[in-house]
Amino acid sequence: MKILICGKGGCGKSTLTALLAQTMSREGYNVLVVDNDESNFGLHRQLGLELPEDFLNFFGGKKDLVERMKASFSTGEEVKFFDKRWEIADIPGEYVSKTDNISLMAVGKIHDFGEGCACPMGVLSKHLLKNIDVGSNDIVLVDTEAGIEHFGRGVEEGCDALLMVIDPSYESICLSEKISGLAETA
């Protein structure tokens, strides 16, 4: 099962992701946590792991992905990342931090001032989640960035369930209504 975890900033998405990962691991599941928040550098610490190398580097880095995206716009063909289906074990080791039954991968992070938008990370996330196969003992937890950008990129298309985290604020309730509407049309 692949579960996308979303909500507004500061509502506890990463904390809930880490707690779910630890609980599911104790229950014997093989857990892959996908850090899909390009601006949060704390999830790995909550899991007791090192931050792995950005997965987008497997595909040549952010600049190469941007060029591939631009080329796809001009040809009208979707960017192709994978030429075969992957399982969790197929993710190259340098892009995963692991302990016991929990593996962590970071799709990509904003590292430098002025490096541009996170669009390539969203596109790669969408393709990764649509491409990766999970077994009956596998759980994929996707910790997203704050807000609804992942819906604009179609990241949730590859997930089986959506978990929306809200806090008791007006902004969080409004965002939950928006996310609910977007999820119904996905």
XYZ file of C-alpha atoms in Angstrom, residues 48-123:
76
model
C 16.940 8.101 13.423
C 18.521 7.913 9.963
C 20.997 9.849 7.856
C 19.608 12.018 5.055
C 20.242 10.032 1.862
C 21.505 11.536 -1.369
C 18.766 13.177 -3.455
C 17.153 10.555 -5.708
C 16.954 13.046 -8.563
C 20.762 12.730 -8.808
C 20.225 9.167 -10.074
C 18.739 10.816 -13.170
C 21.524 13.378 -13.611
C 20.419 16.023 -11.104
C 17.966 18.861 -11.144
C 19.375 20.663 -14.212
C 19.174 17.511 -16.335
C 15.607 16.878 -15.189
C 14.626 20.449 -16.069
C 16.111 19.989 -19.562
C 14.260 16.696 -20.017
C 11.031 18.366 -18.896
C 11.542 21.250 -21.348
C 12.188 18.789 -24.169
C 9.029 16.871 -23.309
C 6.983 20.080 -23.511
C 8.258 20.748 -27.030
C 7.624 17.179 -28.248
C 4.408 16.648 -26.323
C 5.730 13.347 -24.940
C 5.810 12.666 -21.222
C 9.233 12.443 -19.579
C 10.223 8.789 -19.214
C 12.193 7.895 -16.087
C 11.827 4.134 -15.744
C 12.119 1.472 -18.405
C 10.870 -1.290 -16.092
C 8.788 -1.679 -12.936
C 10.742 -1.369 -9.674
C 10.312 -2.912 -6.270
C 11.548 -1.218 -3.092
C 14.707 -3.363 -3.215
C 15.528 -1.958 -6.692
C 16.161 1.567 -5.360
C 19.943 2.055 -5.585
C 21.563 1.865 -2.145
C 23.211 5.290 -2.220
C 19.759 6.891 -2.382
C 18.398 5.064 0.670
C 19.105 5.248 4.401
C 17.986 2.125 6.182
C 17.500 0.622 9.602
C 15.727 -2.651 10.293
C 12.483 -2.573 8.273
C 12.495 1.176 7.523
C 14.059 2.670 4.388
C 14.133 6.405 3.682
C 14.634 8.111 0.355
C 14.590 11.840 -0.375
C 13.351 12.715 -3.848
C 15.194 16.053 -3.759
C 15.899 19.070 -1.620
C 16.416 22.773 -2.252
C 20.097 23.161 -1.364
C 21.137 26.525 -2.823
C 19.839 30.066 -3.024
C 18.220 30.757 -6.389
C 18.341 27.181 -7.647
C 14.781 27.375 -8.934
C 11.503 25.659 -8.274
C 10.802 22.164 -7.010
C 8.898 21.131 -10.145
C 11.413 18.422 -11.140
C 11.046 16.791 -7.736
C 7.265 16.677 -8.109
C 7.459 15.191 -11.595
